[in-house]
PDB file with one MODEL, atoms N, CA, C and O in Angstrom:
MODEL        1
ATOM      1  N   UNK A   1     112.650 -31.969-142.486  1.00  0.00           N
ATOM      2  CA  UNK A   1     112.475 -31.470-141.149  1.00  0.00           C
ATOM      3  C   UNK A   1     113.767 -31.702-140.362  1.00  0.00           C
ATOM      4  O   UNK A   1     114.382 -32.767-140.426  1.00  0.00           O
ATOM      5  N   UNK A   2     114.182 -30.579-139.558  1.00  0.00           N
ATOM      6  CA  UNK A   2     115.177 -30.811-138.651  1.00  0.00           C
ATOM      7  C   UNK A   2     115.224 -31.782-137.702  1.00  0.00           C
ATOM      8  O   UNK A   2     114.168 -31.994-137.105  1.00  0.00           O
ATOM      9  N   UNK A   3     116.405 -32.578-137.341  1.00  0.00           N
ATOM     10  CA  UNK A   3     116.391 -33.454-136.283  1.00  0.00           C
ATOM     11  C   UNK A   3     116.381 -32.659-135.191  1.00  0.00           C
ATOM     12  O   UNK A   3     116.847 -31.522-135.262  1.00  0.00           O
ATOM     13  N   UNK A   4     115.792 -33.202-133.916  1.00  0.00           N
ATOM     14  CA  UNK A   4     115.934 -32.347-132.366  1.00  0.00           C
ATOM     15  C   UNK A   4     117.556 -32.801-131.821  1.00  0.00           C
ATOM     16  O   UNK A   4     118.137 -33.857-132.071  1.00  0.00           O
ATOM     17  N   UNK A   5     118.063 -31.617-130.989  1.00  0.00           N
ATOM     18  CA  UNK A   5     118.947 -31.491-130.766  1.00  0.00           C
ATOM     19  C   UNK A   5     118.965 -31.053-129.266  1.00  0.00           C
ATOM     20  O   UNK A   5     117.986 -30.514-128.751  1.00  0.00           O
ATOM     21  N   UNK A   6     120.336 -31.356-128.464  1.00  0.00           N
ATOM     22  CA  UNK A   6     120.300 -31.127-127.119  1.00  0.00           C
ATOM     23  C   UNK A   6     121.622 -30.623-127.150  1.00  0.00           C
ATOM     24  O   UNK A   6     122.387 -30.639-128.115  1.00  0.00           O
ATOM     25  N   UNK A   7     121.870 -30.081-125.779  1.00  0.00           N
ATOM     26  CA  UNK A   7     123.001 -29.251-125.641  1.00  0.00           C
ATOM     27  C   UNK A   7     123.304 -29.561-124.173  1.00  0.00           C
ATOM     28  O   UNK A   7     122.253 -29.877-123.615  1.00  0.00           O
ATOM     29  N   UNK A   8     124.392 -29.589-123.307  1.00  0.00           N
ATOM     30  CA  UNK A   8     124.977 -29.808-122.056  1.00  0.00           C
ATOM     31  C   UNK A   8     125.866 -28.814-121.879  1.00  0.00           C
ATOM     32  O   UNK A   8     126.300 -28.167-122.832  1.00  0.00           O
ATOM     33  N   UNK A   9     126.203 -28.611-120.698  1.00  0.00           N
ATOM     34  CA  UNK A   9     127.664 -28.171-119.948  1.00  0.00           C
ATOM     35  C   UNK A   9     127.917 -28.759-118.787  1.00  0.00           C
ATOM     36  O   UNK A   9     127.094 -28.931-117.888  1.00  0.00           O
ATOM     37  N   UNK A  10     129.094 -29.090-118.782  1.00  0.00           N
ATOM     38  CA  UNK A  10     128.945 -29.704-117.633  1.00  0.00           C
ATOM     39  C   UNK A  10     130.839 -28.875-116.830  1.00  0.00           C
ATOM     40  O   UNK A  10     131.960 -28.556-117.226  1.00  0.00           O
ATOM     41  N   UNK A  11     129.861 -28.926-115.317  1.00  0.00           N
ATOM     42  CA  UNK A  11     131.190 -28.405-114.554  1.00  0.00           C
ATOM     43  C   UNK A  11     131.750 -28.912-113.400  1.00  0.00           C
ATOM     44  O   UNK A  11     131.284 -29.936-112.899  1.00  0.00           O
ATOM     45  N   UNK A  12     132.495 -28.451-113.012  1.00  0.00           N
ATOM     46  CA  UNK A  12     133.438 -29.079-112.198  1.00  0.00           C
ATOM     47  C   UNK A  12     133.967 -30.084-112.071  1.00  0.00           C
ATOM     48  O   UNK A  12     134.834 -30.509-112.834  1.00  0.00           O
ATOM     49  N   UNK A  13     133.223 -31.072-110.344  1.00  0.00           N
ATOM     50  CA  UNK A  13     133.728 -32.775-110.880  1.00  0.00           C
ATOM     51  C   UNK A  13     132.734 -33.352-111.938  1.00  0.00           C
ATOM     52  O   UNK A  13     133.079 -34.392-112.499  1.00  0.00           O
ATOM     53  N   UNK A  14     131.415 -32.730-112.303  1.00  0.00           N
ATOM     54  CA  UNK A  14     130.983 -33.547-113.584  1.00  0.00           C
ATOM     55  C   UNK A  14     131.800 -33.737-114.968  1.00  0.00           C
ATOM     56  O   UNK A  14     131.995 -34.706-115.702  1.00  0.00           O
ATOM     57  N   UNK A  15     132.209 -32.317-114.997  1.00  0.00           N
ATOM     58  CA  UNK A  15     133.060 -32.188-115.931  1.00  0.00           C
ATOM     59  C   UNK A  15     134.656 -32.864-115.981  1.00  0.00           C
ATOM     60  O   UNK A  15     135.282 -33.047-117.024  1.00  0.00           O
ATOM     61  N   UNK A  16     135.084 -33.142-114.777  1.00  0.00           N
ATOM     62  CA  UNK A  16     136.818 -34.103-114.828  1.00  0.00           C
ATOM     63  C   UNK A  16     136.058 -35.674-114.382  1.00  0.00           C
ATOM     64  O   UNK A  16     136.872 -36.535-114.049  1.00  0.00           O
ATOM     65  N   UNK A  17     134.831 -36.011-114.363  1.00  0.00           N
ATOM     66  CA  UNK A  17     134.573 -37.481-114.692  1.00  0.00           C
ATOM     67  C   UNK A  17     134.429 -37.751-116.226  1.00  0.00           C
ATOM     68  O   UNK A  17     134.872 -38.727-116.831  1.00  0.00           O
ATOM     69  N   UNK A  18     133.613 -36.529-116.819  1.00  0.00           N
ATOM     70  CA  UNK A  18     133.414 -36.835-118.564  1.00  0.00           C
ATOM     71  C   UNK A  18     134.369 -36.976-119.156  1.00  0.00           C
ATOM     72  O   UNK A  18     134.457 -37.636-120.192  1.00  0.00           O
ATOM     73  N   UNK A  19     135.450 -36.255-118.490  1.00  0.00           N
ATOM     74  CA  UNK A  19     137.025 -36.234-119.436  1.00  0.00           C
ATOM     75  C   UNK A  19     137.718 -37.887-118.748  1.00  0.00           C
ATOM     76  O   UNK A  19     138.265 -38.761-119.421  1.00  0.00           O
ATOM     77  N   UNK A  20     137.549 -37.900-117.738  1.00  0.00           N
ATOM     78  CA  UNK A  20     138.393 -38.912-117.436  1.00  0.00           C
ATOM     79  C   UNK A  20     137.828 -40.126-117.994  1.00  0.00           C
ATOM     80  O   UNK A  20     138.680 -40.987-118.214  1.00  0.00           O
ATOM     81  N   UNK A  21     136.097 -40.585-118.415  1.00  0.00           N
ATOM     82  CA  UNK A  21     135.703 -41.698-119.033  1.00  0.00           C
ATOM     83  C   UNK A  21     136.003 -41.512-120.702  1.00  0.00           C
ATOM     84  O   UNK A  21     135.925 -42.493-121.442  1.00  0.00           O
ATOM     85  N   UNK A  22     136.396 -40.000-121.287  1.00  0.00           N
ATOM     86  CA  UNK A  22     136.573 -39.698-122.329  1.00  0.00           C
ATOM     87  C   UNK A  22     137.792 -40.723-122.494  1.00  0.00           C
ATOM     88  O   UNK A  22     137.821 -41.746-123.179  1.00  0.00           O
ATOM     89  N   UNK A  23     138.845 -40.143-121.636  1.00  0.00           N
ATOM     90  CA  UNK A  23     140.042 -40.822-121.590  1.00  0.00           C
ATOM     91  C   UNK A  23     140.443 -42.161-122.069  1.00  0.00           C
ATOM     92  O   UNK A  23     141.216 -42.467-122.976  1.00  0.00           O
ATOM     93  N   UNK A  24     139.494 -43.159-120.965  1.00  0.00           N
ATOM     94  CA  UNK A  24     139.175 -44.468-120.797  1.00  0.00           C
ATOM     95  C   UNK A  24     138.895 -44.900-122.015  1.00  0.00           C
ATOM     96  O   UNK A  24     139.491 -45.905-122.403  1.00  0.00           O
ATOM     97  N   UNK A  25     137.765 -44.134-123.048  1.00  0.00           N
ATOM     98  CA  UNK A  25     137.439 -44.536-124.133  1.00  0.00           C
ATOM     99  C   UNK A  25     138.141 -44.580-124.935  1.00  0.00           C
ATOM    100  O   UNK A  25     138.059 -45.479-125.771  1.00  0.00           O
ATOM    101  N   UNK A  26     139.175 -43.556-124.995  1.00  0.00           N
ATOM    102  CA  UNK A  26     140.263 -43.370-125.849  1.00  0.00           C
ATOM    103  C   UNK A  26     141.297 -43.955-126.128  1.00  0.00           C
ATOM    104  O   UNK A  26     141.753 -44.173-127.250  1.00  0.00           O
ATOM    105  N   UNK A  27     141.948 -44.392-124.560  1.00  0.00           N
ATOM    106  CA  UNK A  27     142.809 -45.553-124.182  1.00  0.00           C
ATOM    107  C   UNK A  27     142.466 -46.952-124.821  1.00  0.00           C
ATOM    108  O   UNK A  27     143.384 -47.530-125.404  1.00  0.00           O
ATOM    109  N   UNK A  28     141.101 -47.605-124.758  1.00  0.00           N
ATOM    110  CA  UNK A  28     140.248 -48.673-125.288  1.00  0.00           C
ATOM    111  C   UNK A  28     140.523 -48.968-126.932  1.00  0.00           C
ATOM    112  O   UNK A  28     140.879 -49.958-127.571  1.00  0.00           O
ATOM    113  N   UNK A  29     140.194 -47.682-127.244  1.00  0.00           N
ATOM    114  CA  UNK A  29     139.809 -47.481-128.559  1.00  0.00           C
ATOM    115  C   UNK A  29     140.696 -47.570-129.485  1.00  0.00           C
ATOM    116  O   UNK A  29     140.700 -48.341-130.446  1.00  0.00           O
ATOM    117  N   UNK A  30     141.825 -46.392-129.058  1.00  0.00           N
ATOM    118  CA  UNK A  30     143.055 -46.538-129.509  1.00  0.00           C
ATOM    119  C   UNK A  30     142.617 -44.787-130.678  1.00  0.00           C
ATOM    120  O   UNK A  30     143.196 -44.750-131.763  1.00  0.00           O
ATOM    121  N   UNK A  31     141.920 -43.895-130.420  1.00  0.00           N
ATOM    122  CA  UNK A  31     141.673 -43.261-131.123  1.00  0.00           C
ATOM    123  C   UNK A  31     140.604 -41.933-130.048  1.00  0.00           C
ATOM    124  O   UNK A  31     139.976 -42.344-129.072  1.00  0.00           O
ATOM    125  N   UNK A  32     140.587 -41.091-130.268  1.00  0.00           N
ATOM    126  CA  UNK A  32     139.652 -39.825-128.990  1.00  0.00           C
ATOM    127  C   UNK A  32     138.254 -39.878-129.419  1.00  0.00           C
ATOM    128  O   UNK A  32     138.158 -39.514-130.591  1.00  0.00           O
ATOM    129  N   UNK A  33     137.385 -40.129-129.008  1.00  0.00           N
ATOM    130  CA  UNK A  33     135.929 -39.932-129.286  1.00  0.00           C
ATOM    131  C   UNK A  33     135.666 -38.388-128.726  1.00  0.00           C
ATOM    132  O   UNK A  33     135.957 -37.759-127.709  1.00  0.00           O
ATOM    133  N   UNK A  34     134.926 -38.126-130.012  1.00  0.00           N
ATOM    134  CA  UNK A  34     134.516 -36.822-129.410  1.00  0.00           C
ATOM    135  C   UNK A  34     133.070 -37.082-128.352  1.00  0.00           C
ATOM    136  O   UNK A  34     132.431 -38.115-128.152  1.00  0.00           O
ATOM    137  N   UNK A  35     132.895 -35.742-127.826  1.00  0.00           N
ATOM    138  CA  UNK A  35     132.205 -35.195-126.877  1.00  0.00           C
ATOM    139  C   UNK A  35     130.715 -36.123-126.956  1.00  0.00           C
ATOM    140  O   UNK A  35     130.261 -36.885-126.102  1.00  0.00           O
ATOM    141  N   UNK A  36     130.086 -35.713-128.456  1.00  0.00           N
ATOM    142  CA  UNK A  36     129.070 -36.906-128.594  1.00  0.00           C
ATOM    143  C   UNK A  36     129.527 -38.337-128.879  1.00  0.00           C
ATOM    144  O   UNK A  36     128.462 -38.930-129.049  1.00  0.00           O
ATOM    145  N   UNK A  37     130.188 -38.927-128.976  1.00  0.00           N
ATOM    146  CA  UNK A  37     130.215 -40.100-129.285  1.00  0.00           C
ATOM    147  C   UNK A  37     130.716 -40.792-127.904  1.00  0.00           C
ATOM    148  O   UNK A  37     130.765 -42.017-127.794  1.00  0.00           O
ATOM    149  N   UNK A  38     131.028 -40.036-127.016  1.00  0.00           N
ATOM    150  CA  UNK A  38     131.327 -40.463-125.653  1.00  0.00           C
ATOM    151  C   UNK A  38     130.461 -40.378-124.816  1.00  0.00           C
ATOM    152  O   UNK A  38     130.477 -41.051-123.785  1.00  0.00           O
ATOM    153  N   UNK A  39     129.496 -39.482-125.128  1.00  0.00           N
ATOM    154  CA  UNK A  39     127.732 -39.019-124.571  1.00  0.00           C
ATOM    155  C   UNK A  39     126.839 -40.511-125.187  1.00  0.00           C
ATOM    156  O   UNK A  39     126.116 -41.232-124.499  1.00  0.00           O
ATOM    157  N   UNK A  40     127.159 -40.683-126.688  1.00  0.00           N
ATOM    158  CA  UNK A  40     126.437 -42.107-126.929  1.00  0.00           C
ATOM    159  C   UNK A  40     126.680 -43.143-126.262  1.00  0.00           C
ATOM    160  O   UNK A  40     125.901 -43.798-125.570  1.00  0.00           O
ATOM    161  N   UNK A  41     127.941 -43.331-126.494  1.00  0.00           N
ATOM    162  CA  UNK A  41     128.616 -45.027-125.416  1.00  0.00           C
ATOM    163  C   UNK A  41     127.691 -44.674-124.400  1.00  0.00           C
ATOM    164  O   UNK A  41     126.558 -45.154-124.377  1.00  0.00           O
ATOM    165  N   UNK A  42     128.141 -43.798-123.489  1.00  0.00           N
ATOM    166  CA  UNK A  42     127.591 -43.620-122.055  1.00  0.00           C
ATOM    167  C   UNK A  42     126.121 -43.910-122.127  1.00  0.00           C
ATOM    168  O   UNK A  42     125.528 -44.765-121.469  1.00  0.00           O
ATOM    169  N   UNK A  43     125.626 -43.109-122.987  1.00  0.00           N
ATOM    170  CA  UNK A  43     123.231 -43.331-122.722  1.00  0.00           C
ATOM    171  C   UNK A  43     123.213 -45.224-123.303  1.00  0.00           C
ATOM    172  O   UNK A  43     122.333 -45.964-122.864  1.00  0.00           O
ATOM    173  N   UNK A  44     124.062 -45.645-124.085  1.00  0.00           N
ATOM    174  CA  UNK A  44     123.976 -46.803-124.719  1.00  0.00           C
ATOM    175  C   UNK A  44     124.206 -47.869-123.649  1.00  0.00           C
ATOM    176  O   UNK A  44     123.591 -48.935-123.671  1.00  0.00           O
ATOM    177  N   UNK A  45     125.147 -47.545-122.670  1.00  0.00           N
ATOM    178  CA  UNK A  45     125.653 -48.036-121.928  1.00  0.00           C
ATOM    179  C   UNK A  45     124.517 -48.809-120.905  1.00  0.00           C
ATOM    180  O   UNK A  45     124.222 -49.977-120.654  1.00  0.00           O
ATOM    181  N   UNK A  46     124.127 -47.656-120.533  1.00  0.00           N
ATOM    182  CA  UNK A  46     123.047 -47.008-119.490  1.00  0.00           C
ATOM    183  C   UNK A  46     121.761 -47.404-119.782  1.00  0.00           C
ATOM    184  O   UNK A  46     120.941 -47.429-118.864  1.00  0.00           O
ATOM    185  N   UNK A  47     121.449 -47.708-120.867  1.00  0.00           N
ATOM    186  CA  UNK A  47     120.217 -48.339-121.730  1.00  0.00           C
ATOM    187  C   UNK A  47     120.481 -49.756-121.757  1.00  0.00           C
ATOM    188  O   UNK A  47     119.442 -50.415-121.784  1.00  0.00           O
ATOM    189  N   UNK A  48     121.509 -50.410-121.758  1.00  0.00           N
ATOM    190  CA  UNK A  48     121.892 -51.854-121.796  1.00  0.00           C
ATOM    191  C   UNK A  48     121.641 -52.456-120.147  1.00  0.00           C
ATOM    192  O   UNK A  48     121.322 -53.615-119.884  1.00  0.00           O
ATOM    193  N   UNK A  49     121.823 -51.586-119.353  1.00  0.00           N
ATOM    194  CA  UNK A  49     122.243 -52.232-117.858  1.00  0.00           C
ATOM    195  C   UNK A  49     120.780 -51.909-117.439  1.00  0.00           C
ATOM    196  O   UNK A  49     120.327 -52.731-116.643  1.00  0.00           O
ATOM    197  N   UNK A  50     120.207 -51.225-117.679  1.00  0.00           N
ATOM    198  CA  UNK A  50     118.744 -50.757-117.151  1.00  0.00           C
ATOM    199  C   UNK A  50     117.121 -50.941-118.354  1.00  0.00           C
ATOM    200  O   UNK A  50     115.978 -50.488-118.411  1.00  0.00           O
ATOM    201  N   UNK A  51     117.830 -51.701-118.968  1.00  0.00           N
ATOM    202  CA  UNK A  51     116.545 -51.998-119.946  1.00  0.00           C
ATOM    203  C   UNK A  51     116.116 -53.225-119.288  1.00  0.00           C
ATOM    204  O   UNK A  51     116.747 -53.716-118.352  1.00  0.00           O
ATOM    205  N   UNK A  52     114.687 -53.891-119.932  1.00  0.00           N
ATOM    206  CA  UNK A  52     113.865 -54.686-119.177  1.00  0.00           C
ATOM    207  C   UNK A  52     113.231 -55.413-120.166  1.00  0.00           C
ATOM    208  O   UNK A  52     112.390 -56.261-119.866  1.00  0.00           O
TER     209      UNK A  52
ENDMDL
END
């Protein structure tokens, strides 16, 4: 069975904050995370500071 899948676009200033934390990650990392793996950090992130 197929895994479920999601899709985004994002524009304007949503879109030059995703690039600019892309950045950040990249700078960190020492290497570019793509699009999902910068979408993971971020929900992972976001799941760490707001879990209970």
């Amino acid at each position: 069975m197929a895994k479920p899948s999601e899709s985004i676009t994002l524009y304007g200033d949503k879109a030059e904050l995703f690039r600019e934390i892309q950045e950040e990650m990249a700078e960190e990392k020492g290497w570019e995370p793509g699009n999902s793996e910068t979408v993971a950090e971020m929900m992972a992130d976001w799941y760490q500071e707001n879990r209970r």
